[in-house]
GROMACS .gro file of C-alpha atoms in nm:
model
  111
    1MET     CA    1   2.408   0.493  -0.436
    2THR     CA    2   2.151   0.460  -0.716
    3VAL     CA    3   1.798   0.598  -0.682
    4THR     CA    4   1.525   0.467  -0.914
    5VAL     CA    5   1.183   0.632  -0.921
    6LYS     CA    6   0.919   0.377  -1.013
    7ASN     CA    7   0.560   0.270  -0.995
    8ILE     CA    8   0.600   0.021  -0.708
    9ILE     CA    9   0.236  -0.094  -0.723
   10PRO     CA   10   0.081  -0.061  -1.070
   11ARG     CA   11  -0.293   0.010  -1.058
   12LYS     CA   12  -0.481  -0.297  -0.946
   13GLN     CA   13  -0.787  -0.401  -0.750
   14VAL     CA   14  -0.728  -0.486  -0.386
   15GLU     CA   15  -0.806  -0.839  -0.274
   16ASN     CA   16  -1.040  -0.901   0.020
   17ALA     CA   17  -0.777  -1.130   0.175
   18GLN     CA   18  -0.448  -1.005   0.320
   19THR     CA   19  -0.214  -0.984   0.017
   20THR     CA   20   0.146  -0.877  -0.038
   21GLN     CA   21   0.149  -0.597  -0.297
   22TYR     CA   22   0.518  -0.500  -0.305
   23ILE     CA   23   0.850  -0.628  -0.165
   24ALA     CA   24   1.164  -0.414  -0.136
   25VAL     CA   25   1.411  -0.653  -0.300
   26ASN     CA   26   1.781  -0.569  -0.240
   27CYS     CA   27   1.694  -0.203  -0.188
   28LYS     CA   28   1.548   0.049   0.053
   29THR     CA   29   1.217   0.195  -0.069
   30THR     CA   30   1.055   0.527   0.017
   31ILE     CA   31   0.683   0.559  -0.062
   32ASP     CA   32   0.614   0.888  -0.242
   33LYS     CA   33   0.246   0.845  -0.330
   34PHE     CA   34  -0.017   0.585  -0.246
   35THR     CA   35  -0.379   0.614  -0.361
   36VAL     CA   36  -0.691   0.408  -0.299
   37THR     CA   37  -0.998   0.464  -0.518
   38ASN     CA   38  -1.339   0.318  -0.444
   39THR     CA   39  -1.494   0.207  -0.773
   40SER     CA   40  -1.803   0.056  -0.610
   41THR     CA   41  -2.131   0.213  -0.499
   42THR     CA   42  -2.088   0.142  -0.126
   43ASN     CA   43  -1.841   0.236   0.147
   44THR     CA   44  -1.553  -0.012   0.157
   45THR     CA   45  -1.278  -0.039   0.418
   46PHE     CA   46  -0.906  -0.049   0.346
   47SER     CA   47  -0.618  -0.165   0.568
   48CYS     CA   48  -0.244  -0.155   0.501
   49ASN     CA   49   0.058  -0.299   0.681
   50LEU     CA   50   0.427  -0.214   0.629
   51VAL     CA   51   0.599  -0.535   0.734
   52PRO     CA   52   0.973  -0.561   0.807
   53LEU     CA   53   1.202  -0.839   0.682
   54ASP     CA   54   1.112  -1.170   0.852
   55GLY     CA   55   0.803  -1.005   1.001
   56THR     CA   56   0.441  -1.107   0.976
   57VAL     CA   57   0.130  -0.896   0.921
   58GLY     CA   58  -0.010  -0.780   1.254
   59ASP     CA   59  -0.107  -0.486   1.470
   60ALA     CA   60   0.261  -0.394   1.530
   61ASN     CA   61   0.305  -0.295   1.162
   62LEU     CA   62  -0.047  -0.174   1.080
   63VAL     CA   63  -0.045   0.176   0.930
   64LEU     CA   64  -0.409   0.205   0.813
   65LYS     CA   65  -0.680   0.003   0.986
   66THR     CA   66  -1.022  -0.038   0.824
   67ARG     CA   67  -1.022   0.316   0.686
   68PRO     CA   68  -1.361   0.369   0.516
   69ILE     CA   69  -1.338   0.477   0.152
   70ALA     CA   70  -1.659   0.633   0.018
   71PRO     CA   71  -1.800   0.552  -0.327
   72SER     CA   72  -1.599   0.733  -0.599
   73GLU     CA   73  -1.353   0.866  -0.337
   74THR     CA   74  -0.979   0.866  -0.404
   75TYR     CA   75  -0.785   0.866  -0.075
   76ASN     CA   76  -0.420   0.976  -0.093
   77CYS     CA   77  -0.299   0.786   0.219
   78PRO     CA   78  -0.086   1.054   0.392
   79GLU     CA   79  -0.008   0.788   0.656
   80LEU     CA   80   0.199   0.598   0.397
   81VAL     CA   81   0.374   0.886   0.217
   82GLY     CA   82   0.733   0.916   0.334
   83GLN     CA   83   0.739   0.573   0.500
   84VAL     CA   84   1.051   0.367   0.433
   85LEU     CA   85   1.080  -0.008   0.376
   86GLU     CA   86   1.419  -0.166   0.439
   87SER     CA   87   1.533  -0.447   0.209
   88GLY     CA   88   1.299  -0.744   0.246
   89GLY     CA   89   1.019  -0.533   0.390
   90PHE     CA   90   0.682  -0.544   0.219
   91ILE     CA   91   0.345  -0.374   0.174
   92SER     CA   92   0.040  -0.587   0.252
   93THR     CA   93  -0.321  -0.475   0.204
   94ILE     CA   94  -0.678  -0.594   0.245
   95ALA     CA   95  -1.010  -0.454   0.124
   96GLY     CA   96  -1.340  -0.493   0.304
   97ALA     CA   97  -1.504  -0.621  -0.016
   98PRO     CA   98  -1.374  -0.778  -0.339
   99THR     CA   99  -1.343  -0.574  -0.663
  100SER     CA  100  -1.426  -0.246  -0.487
  101LEU     CA  101  -1.095  -0.065  -0.439
  102THR     CA  102  -0.813   0.017  -0.681
  103ILE     CA  103  -0.466   0.099  -0.546
  104SER     CA  104  -0.156   0.253  -0.696
  105ALA     CA  105   0.177   0.349  -0.540
  106SER     CA  106   0.496   0.515  -0.656
  107GLY     CA  107   0.824   0.549  -0.477
  108ARG     CA  108   1.204   0.550  -0.485
  109GLU     CA  109   1.419   0.240  -0.465
  110ILE     CA  110   1.764   0.312  -0.326
  111VAL     CA  111   2.047   0.064  -0.385
   0.00000   0.00000   0.00000
């Protein structure tokens, strides 16, 4: 078994359409840290799904639903820390407004 610690989602702005941010390819992935920072001047919502292989984004895999992020706030997403994606599973997110939120995630890929 090989464990690789990596930045699974390099810092980027979150799209205001449901978007896949990371896929666990041929590995199991544990999320160690996941942050969302509001870089705008208004409250903006954030939602995140952890979708299994062959699954689709929906309420059954929703982990954060329209969580308000205040201006200049960095939210550490305790709901996501420690979650595990099996091979083929993915992280999908959506922001309530374009160019308002920046995300970053680190974790361990286990092969």
